Short mmCIF file of C-alpha atoms in Angstrom, two decimals:
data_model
loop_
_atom_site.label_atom_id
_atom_site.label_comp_id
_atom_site.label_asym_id
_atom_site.label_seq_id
_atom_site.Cartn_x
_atom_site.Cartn_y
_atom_site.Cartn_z
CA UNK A 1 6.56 8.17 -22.50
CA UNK A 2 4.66 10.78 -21.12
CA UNK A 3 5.87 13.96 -20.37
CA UNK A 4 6.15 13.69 -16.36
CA UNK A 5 8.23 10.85 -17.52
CA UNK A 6 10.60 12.56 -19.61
CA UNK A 7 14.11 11.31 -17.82
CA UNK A 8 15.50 14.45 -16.23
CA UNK A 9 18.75 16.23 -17.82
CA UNK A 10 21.75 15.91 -15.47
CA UNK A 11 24.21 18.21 -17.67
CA UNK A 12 23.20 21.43 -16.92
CA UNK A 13 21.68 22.73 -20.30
CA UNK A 14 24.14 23.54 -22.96
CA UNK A 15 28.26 23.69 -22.86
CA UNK A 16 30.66 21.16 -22.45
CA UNK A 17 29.24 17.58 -20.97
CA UNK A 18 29.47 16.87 -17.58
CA UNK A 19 31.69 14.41 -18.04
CA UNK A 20 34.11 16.27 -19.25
CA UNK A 21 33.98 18.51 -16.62
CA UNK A 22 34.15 16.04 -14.41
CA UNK A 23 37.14 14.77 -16.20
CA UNK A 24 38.88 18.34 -16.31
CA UNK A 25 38.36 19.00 -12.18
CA UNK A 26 40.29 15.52 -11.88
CA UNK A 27 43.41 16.80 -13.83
CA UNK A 28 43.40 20.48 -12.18
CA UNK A 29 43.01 18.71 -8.75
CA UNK A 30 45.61 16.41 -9.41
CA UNK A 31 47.79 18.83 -10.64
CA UNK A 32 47.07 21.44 -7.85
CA UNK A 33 47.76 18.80 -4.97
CA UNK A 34 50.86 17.40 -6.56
CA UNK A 35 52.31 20.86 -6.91
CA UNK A 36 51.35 21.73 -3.54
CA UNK A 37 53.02 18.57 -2.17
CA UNK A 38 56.35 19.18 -4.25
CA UNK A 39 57.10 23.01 -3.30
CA UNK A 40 54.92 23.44 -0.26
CA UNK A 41 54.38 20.36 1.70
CA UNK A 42 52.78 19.92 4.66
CA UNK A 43 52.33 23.69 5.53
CA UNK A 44 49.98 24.72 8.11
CA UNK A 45 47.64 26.68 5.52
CA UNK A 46 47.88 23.35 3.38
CA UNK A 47 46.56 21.05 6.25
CA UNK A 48 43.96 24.34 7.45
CA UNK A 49 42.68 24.56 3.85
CA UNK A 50 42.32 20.24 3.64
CA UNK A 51 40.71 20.39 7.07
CA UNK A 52 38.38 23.12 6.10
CA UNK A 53 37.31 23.34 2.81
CA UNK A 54 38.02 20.74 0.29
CA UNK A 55 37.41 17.84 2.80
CA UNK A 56 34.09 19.28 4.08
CA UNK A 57 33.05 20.24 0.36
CA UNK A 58 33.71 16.72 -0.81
CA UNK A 59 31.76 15.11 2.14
CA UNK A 60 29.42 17.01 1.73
CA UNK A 61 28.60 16.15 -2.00
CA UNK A 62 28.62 12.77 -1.18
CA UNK A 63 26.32 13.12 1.46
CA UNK A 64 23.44 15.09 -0.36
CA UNK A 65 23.66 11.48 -3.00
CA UNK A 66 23.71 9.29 -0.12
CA UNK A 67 20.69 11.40 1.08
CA UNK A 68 18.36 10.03 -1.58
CA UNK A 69 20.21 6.69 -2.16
CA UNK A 70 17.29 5.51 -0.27
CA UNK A 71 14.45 6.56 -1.81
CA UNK A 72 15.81 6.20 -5.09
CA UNK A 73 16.55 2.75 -4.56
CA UNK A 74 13.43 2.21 -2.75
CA UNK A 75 11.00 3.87 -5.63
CA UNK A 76 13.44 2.31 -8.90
CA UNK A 77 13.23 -1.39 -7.88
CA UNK A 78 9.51 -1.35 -6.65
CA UNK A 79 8.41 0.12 -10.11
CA UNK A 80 10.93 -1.97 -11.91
CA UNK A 81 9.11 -4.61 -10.35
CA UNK A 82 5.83 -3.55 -11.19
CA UNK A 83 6.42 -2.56 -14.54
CA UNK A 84 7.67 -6.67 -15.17
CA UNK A 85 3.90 -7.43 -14.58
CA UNK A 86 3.60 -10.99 -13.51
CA UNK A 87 5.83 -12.58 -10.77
CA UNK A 88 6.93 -15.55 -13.35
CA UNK A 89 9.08 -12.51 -15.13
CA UNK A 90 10.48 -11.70 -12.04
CA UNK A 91 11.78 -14.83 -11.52
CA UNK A 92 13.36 -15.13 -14.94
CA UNK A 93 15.00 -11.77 -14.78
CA UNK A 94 16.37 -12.58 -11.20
CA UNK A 95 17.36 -16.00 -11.83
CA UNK A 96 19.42 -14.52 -15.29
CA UNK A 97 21.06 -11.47 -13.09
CA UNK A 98 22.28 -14.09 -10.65
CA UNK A 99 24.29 -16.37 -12.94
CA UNK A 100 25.37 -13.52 -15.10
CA UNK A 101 26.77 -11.52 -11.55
CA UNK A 102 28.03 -14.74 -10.56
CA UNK A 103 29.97 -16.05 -13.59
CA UNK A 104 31.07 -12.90 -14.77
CA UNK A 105 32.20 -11.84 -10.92
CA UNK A 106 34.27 -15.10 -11.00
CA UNK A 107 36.09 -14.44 -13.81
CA UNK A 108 37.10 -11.16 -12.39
CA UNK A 109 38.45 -12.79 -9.39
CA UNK A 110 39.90 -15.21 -11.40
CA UNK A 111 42.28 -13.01 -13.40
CA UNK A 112 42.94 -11.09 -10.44
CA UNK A 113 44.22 -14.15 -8.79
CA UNK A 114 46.25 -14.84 -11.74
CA UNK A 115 48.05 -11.20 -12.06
CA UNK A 116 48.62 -11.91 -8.06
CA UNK A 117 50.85 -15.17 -8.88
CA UNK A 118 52.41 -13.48 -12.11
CA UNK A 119 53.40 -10.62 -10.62
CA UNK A 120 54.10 -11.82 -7.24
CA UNK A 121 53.62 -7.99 -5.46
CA UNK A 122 54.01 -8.85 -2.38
CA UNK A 123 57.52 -10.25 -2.86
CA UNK A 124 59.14 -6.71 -4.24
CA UNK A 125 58.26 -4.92 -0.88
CA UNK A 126 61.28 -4.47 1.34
CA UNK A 127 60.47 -5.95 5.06
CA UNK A 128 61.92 -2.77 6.42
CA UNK A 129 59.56 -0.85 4.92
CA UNK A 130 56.69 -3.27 5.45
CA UNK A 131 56.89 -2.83 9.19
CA UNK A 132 57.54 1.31 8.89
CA UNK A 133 54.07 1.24 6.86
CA UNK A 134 52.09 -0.86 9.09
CA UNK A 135 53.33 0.63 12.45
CA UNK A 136 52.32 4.26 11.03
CA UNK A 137 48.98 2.72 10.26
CA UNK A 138 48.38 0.81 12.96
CA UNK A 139 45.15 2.69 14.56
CA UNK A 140 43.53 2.60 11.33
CA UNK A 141 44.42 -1.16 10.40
CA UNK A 142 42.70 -2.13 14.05
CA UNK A 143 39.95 -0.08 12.72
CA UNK A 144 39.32 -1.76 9.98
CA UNK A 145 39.94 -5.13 12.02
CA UNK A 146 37.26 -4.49 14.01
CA UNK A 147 34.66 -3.59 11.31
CA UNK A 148 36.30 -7.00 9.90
CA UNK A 149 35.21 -8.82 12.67
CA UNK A 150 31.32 -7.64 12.99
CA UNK A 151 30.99 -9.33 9.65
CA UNK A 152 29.76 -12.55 9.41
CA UNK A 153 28.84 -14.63 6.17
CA UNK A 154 25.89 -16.16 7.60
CA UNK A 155 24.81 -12.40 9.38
CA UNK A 156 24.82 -11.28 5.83
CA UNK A 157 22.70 -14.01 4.78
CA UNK A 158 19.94 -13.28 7.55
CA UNK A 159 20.43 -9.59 7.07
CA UNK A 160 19.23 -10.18 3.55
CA UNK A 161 15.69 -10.15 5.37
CA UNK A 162 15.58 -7.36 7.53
CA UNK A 163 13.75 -7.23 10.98
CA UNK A 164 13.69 -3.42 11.34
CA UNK A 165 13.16 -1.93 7.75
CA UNK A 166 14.19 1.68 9.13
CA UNK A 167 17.35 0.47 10.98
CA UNK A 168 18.37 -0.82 7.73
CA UNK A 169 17.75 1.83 5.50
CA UNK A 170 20.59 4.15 8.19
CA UNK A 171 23.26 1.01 7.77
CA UNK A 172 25.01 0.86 4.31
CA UNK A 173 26.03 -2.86 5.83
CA UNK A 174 22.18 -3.87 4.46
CA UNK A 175 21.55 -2.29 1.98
CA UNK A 176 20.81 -5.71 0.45
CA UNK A 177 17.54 -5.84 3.20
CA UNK A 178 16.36 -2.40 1.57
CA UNK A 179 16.67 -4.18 -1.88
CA UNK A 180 14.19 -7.50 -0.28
CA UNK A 181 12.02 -4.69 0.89
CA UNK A 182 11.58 -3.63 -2.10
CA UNK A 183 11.44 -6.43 -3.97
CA UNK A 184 8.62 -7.94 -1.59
CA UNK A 185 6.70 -4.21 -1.65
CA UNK A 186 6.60 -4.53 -5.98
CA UNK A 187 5.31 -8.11 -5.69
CA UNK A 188 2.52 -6.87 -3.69
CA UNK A 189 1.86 -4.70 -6.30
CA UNK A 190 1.69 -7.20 -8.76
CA UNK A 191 -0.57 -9.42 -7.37
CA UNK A 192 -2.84 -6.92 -6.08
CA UNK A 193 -3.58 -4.64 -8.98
CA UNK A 194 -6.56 -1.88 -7.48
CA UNK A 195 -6.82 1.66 -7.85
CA UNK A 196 -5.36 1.79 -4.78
CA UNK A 197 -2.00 0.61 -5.54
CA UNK A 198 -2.05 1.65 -9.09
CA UNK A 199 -2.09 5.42 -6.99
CA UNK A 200 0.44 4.01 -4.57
CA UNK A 201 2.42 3.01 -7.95
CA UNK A 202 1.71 6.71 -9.73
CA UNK A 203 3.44 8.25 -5.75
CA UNK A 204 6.47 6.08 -5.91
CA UNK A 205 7.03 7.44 -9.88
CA UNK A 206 6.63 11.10 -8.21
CA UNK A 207 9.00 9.96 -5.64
CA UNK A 208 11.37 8.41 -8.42
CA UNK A 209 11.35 11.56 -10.79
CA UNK A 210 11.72 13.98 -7.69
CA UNK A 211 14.78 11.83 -6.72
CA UNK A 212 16.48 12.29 -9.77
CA UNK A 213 15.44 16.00 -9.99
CA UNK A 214 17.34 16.63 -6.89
CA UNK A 215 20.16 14.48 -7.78
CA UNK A 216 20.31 16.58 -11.38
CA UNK A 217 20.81 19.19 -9.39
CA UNK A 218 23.16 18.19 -6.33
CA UNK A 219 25.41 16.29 -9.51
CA UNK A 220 26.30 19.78 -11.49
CA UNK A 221 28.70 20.04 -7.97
CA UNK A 222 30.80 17.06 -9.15
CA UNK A 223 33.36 18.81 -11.07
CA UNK A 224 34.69 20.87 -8.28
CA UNK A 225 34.20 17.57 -5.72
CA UNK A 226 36.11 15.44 -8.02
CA UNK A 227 39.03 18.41 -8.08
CA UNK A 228 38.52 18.79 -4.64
CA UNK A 229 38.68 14.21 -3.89
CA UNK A 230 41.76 14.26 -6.74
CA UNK A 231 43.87 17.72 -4.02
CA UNK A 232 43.18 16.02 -0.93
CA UNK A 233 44.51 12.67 -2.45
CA UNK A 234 47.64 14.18 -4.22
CA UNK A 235 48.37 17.19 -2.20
CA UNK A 236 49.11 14.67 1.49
CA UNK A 237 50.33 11.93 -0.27
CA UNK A 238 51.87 13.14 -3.53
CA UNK A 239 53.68 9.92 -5.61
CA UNK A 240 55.36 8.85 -2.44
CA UNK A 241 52.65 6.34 -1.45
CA UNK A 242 52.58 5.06 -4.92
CA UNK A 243 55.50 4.71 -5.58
CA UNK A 244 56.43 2.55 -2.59
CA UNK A 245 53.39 0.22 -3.23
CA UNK A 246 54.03 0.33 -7.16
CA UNK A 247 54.14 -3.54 -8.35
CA UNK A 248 51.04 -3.65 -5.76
CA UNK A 249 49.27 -0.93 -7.92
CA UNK A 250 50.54 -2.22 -11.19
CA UNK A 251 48.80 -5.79 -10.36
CA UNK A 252 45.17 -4.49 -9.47
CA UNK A 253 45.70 -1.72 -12.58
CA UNK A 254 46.26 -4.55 -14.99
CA UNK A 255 43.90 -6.87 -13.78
CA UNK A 256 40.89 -3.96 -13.56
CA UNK A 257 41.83 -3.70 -17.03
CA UNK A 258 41.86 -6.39 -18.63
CA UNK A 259 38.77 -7.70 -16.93
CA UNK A 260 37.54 -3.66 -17.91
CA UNK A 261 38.43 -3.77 -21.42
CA UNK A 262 38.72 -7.50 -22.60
CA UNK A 263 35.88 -9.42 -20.98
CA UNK A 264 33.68 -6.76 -20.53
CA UNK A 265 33.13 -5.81 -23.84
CA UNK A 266 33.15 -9.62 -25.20
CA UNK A 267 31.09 -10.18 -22.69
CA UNK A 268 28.55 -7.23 -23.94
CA UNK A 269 28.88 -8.12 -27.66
CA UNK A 270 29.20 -11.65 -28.23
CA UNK A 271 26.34 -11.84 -25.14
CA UNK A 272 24.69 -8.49 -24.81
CA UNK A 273 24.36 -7.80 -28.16
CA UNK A 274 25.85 -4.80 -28.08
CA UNK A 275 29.05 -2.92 -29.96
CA UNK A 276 31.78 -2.17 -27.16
CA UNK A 277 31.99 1.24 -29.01
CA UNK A 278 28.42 2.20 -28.04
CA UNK A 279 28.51 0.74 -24.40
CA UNK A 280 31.66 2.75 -23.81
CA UNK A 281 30.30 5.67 -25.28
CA UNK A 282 27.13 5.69 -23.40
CA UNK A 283 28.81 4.89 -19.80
CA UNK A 284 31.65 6.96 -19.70
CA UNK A 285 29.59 9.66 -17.85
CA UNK A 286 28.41 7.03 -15.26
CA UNK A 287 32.12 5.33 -14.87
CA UNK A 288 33.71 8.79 -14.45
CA UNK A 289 31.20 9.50 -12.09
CA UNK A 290 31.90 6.42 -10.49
CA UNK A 291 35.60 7.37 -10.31
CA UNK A 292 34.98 10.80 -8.56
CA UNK A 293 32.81 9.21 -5.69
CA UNK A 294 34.37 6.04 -5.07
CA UNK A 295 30.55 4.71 -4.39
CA UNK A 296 28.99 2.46 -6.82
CA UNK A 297 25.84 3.34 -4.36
CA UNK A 298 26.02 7.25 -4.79
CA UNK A 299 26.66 6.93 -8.56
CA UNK A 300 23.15 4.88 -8.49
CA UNK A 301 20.74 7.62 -9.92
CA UNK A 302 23.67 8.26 -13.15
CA UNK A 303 23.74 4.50 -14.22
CA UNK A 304 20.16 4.80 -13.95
CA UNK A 305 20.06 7.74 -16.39
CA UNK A 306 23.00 6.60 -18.73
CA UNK A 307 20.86 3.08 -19.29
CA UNK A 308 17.88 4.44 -20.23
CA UNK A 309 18.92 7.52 -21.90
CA UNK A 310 21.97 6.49 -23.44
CA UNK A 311 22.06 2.59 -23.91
CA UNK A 312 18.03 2.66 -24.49
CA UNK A 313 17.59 -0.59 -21.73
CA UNK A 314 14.14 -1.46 -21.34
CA UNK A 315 13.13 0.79 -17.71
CA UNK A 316 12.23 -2.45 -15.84
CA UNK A 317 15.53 -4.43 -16.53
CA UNK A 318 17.88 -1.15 -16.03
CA UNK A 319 15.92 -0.27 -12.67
CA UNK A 320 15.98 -3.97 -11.67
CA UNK A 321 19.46 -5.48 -12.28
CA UNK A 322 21.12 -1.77 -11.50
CA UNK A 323 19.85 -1.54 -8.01
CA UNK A 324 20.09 -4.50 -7.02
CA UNK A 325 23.50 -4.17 -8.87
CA UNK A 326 24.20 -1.66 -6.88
CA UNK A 327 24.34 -3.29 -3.30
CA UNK A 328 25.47 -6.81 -4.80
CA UNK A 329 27.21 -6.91 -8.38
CA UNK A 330 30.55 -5.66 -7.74
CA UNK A 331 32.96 -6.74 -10.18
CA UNK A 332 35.87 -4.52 -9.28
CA UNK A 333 35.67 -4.88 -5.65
CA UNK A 334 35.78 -8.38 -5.77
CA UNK A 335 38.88 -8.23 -8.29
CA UNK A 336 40.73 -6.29 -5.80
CA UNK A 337 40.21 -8.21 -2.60
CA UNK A 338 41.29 -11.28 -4.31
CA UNK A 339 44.44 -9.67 -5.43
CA UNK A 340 44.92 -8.09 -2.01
CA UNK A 341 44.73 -11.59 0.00
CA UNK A 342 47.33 -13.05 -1.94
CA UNK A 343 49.84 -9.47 -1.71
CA UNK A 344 49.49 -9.33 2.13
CA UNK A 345 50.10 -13.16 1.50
CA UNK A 346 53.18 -13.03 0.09
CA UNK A 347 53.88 -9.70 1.95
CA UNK A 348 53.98 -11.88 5.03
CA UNK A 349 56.38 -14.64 3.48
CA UNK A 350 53.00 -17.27 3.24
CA UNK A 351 52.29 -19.28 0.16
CA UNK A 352 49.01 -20.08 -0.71
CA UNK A 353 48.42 -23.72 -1.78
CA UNK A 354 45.65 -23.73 -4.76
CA UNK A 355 43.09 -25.44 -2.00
CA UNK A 356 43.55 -22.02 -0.19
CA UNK A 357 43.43 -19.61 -3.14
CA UNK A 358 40.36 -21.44 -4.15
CA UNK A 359 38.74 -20.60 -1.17
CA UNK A 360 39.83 -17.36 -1.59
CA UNK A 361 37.75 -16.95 -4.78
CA UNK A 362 34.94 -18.31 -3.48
CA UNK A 363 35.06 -15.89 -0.29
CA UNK A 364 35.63 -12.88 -2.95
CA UNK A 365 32.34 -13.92 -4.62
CA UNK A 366 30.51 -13.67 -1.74
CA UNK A 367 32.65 -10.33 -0.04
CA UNK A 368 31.68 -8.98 -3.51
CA UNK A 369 27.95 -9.20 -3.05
CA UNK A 370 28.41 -8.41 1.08
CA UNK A 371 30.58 -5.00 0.18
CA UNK A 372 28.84 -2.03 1.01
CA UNK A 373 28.46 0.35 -1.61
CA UNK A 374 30.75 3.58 -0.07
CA UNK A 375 34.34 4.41 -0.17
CA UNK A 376 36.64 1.65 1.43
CA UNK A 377 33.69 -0.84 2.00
CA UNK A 378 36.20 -3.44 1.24
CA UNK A 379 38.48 -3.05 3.69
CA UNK A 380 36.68 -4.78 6.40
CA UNK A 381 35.69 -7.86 3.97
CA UNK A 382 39.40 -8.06 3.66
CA UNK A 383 39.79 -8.16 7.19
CA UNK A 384 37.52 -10.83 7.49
CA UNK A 385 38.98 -12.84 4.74
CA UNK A 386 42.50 -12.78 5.97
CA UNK A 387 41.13 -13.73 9.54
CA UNK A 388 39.71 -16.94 7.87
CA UNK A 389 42.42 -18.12 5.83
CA UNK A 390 44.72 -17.02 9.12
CA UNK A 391 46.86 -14.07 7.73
CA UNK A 392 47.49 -11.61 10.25
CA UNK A 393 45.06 -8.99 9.59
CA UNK A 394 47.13 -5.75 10.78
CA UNK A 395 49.36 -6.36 7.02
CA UNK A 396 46.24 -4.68 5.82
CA UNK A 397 47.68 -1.29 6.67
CA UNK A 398 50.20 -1.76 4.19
CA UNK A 399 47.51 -1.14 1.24
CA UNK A 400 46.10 2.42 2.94
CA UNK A 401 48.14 4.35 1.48
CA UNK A 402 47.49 3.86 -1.94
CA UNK A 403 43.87 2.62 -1.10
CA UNK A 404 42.43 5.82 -1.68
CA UNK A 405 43.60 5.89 -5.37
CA UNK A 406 42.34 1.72 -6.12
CA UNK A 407 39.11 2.71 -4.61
CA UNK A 408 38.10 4.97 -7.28
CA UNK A 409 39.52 2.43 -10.16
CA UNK A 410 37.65 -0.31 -9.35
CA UNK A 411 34.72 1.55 -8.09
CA UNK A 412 34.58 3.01 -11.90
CA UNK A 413 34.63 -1.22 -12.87
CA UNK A 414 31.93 -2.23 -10.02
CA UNK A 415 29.47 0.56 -12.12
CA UNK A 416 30.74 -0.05 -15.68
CA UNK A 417 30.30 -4.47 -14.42
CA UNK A 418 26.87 -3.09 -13.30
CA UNK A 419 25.79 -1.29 -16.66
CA UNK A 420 27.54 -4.61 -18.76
CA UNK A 421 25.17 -7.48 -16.69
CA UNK A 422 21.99 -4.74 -17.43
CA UNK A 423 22.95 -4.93 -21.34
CA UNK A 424 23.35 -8.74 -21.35
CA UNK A 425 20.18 -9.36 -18.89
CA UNK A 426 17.82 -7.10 -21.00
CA UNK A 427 19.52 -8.82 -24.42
CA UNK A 428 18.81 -12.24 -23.33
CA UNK A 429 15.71 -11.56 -21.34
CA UNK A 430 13.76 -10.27 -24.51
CA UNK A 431 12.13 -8.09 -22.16
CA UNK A 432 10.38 -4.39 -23.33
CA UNK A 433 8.61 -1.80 -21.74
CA UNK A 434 4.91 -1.69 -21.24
CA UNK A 435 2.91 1.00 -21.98
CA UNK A 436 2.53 3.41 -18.48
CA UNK A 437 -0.95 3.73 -16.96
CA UNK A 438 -1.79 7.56 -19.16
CA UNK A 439 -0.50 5.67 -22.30
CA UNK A 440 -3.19 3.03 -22.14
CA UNK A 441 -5.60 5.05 -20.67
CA UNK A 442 -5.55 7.16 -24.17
CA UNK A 443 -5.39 4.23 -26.06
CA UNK A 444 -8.76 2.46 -24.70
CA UNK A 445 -10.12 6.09 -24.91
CA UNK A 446 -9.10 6.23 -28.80
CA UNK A 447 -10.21 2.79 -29.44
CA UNK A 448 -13.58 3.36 -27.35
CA UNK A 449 -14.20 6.16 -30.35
#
């Protein structure tokens, strides 16, 4: 590796990890809101100070990592790409991140289908309270409706290819067309090696290392945005929302973690090679950074960093399978949309016949890959998905409440799913880094003396 290649530091130079910042902002800002909800309340400073100044600050960090999302993404895969050197490779590696996504993304829906019927959430909520929730949420729940009912399965297919490569790159709805674009712009490079793309190639590492410089930087704020995410949550909402929705929580909790911290690391040792201690060790910076943003998109440029830095996955598997990853493997989500079609379900009174639930796993796999990458992304898949199976969509405002809070959970799966399918692909794959262009350019200069 040479020394423009050295992966960029993320931590700040000496002191405590980041990580552990990150993890101490979440218990001060938990704290902080939950004593501001119990012996303030909703006091106009409260609300002035939300409005104002932690809800800008946290937008704000998450917009300066959406802001390079792009051309991180963009630059990562295309080199990733490259770096495979011959399109048969390609092929292998995408044909082995497909059925591992897919089987392992089944399973998840599968157990959260099975906590659904053991636990039966839906059937502990009080129909008083039921119709209290959804009338206060009403505006929101047609929100969501609406965004439910732009999506369409076979839109998402055709989207895959986009027409307008610019117009995509501004909608997190196709982010899977930036990920073809890609994809398509590092097979060009493959099959037309020249100085001119190898230059084109050395530009899009610039644009790669300059991406993560920035984000180095702009990710030092996440401490403070995680305490300020952790207020806003606790300080409005306190344990009331939680509370109320509490066998609804329990369910997805359970079922994020035994899919977390069963399969997952069976999965990475019996398949990845891999001891669970080490793969825990080495992601807990991306997973907690995961659980601050809520966006297995924005926590992109970390899970780069964490697989090649800490895990020691070959470049072109980790910048392959995590991008794409990124806008399609998402373990969690898919987890928690199965478990939420079957509360609003039973919520309403309905049961599900197997034929139906069936369908609902299959529709989960696919939501999964057709959720966009950002904070509540689901929500509108869920929409969709009760419009198909013909629940009455407006139950989903129920669930907002406590939404918030399952976000970040199974956001901090979707990444940790992500980093698991890159240890298992680059395991099975046998796949290793080649040499970068200065590297062999030395070498045939020391074997030329």
């Amino acid at each position: 590796m040479t020394p423009e290649q050295k992966p960029v530091a993320t931590t700040g130079g000496k002191g405590l990890a980041l990580h552990y910042k990150v993890l101490i902002g979440f218990v001060l800002g938990t704290l902080l809101g939950l004593a501001v909800h119990s012996f303030i309340g909703n006091a106009p400073w409260v609300e002035s100070l939300i409005a104002y100044v932690t809800q800008p600050f946290g937008k704000i960090f998450l917009n300066l990592l959406f802001m390079l999302v792009v051309p991180l993404m963009f630059s990562a895969l295309v080199l990733g790409v490259a770096e495979l050197g011959d399109i048969a490779s390609l092929g292998r590696l995408g044909w082995r991140t497909l059925i591992y996504t897919a089987g392992v993304t089944c399973a998840a829906v599968g157990i959260g289908l099975l906590c659904a019927n053991v636990f039966q959430p839906g059937t502990h909520l009080d129909p008083s309270l039921i119709d209290k929730v959804v009338g206060s949420n009403i505006a929101k729940a047609d929100q969501i409706i609406e965004q439910g009912k732009q999506l369409n399965f076979m839109d998402l297919i055709i989207n895959i290819v986009p027409h307008n490569i610019i117009g995509a790159m501004g909608d997190d709805k196709q982010k899977l067309g930036i990920v073809f674009f890609a994809l398509m712009f590092g097979v060009g490079l493959v099959m037309h090696p020249s100085a001119g793309t190898r230059a084109f190639k050395n530009t899009l590492q610039g644009v790669f290392e300059i991406s993560m410089t920035l984000i180095g930087l702009f990710i030092r704020l996440a401490p403070y945005a995680v305490a300020a995410f952790m207020f806003n949550l606790t300080a409005q909402l306190g344990f009331d929302a939680i509370r109320a929705l509490l066998w609804f929580v329990v369910t997805v909790l359970v079922a994020l973690a035994i899919h977390g911290f069963i399969v997952l690391p069976l999965w990475v040792r019996f398949m990845g090679g891999m001891s669970p201690r080490t793969f825990f060790s080495g992601t807990q910076e991306a997973t907690l950074t995961a659980f601050a943003t809520a966006s297995s998109t924005a926590t992109l440029p970390v899970t780069l960093r964490v697989a090649e830095e800490n895990l020691k996955l070959p470049r072109k598997v980790s910048r392959f399978v995590l991008t794409v990853g990124a806008s399609a493997n998402h373990h969690g989500t898919a987890l928690f949309e199965g478990i939420t079609v079957l509360f609003l379900a039973q919520a309403s009174g309905l049961h599900l016949p197997l034929t139906q639930q069936l369908l609902v796993l299959i529709l989960c796999i696919l939501g999964g890959i057709g959720t966009a990458g950002i904070p509540s992304g689901s929500l509108p898949v869920i929409a969709m998905i009760c419009a198909i199976i013909g629940l009455d969509a407006q139950k989903i405002g129920i669930i907002i409440g406590v939404n918030t809070f399952l976000d970040m959970c199974r956001t901090a799966l979707n990444v940790t799913g992500d980093l698991a399918t890159a240890v298992v692909v680059a395991n099975r794959s046998g796949e290793t880094d080649m040499p970068d262009d200065a590297t062999l350019e030395r070498l045939e200069e020391g074997a030329m003396h």
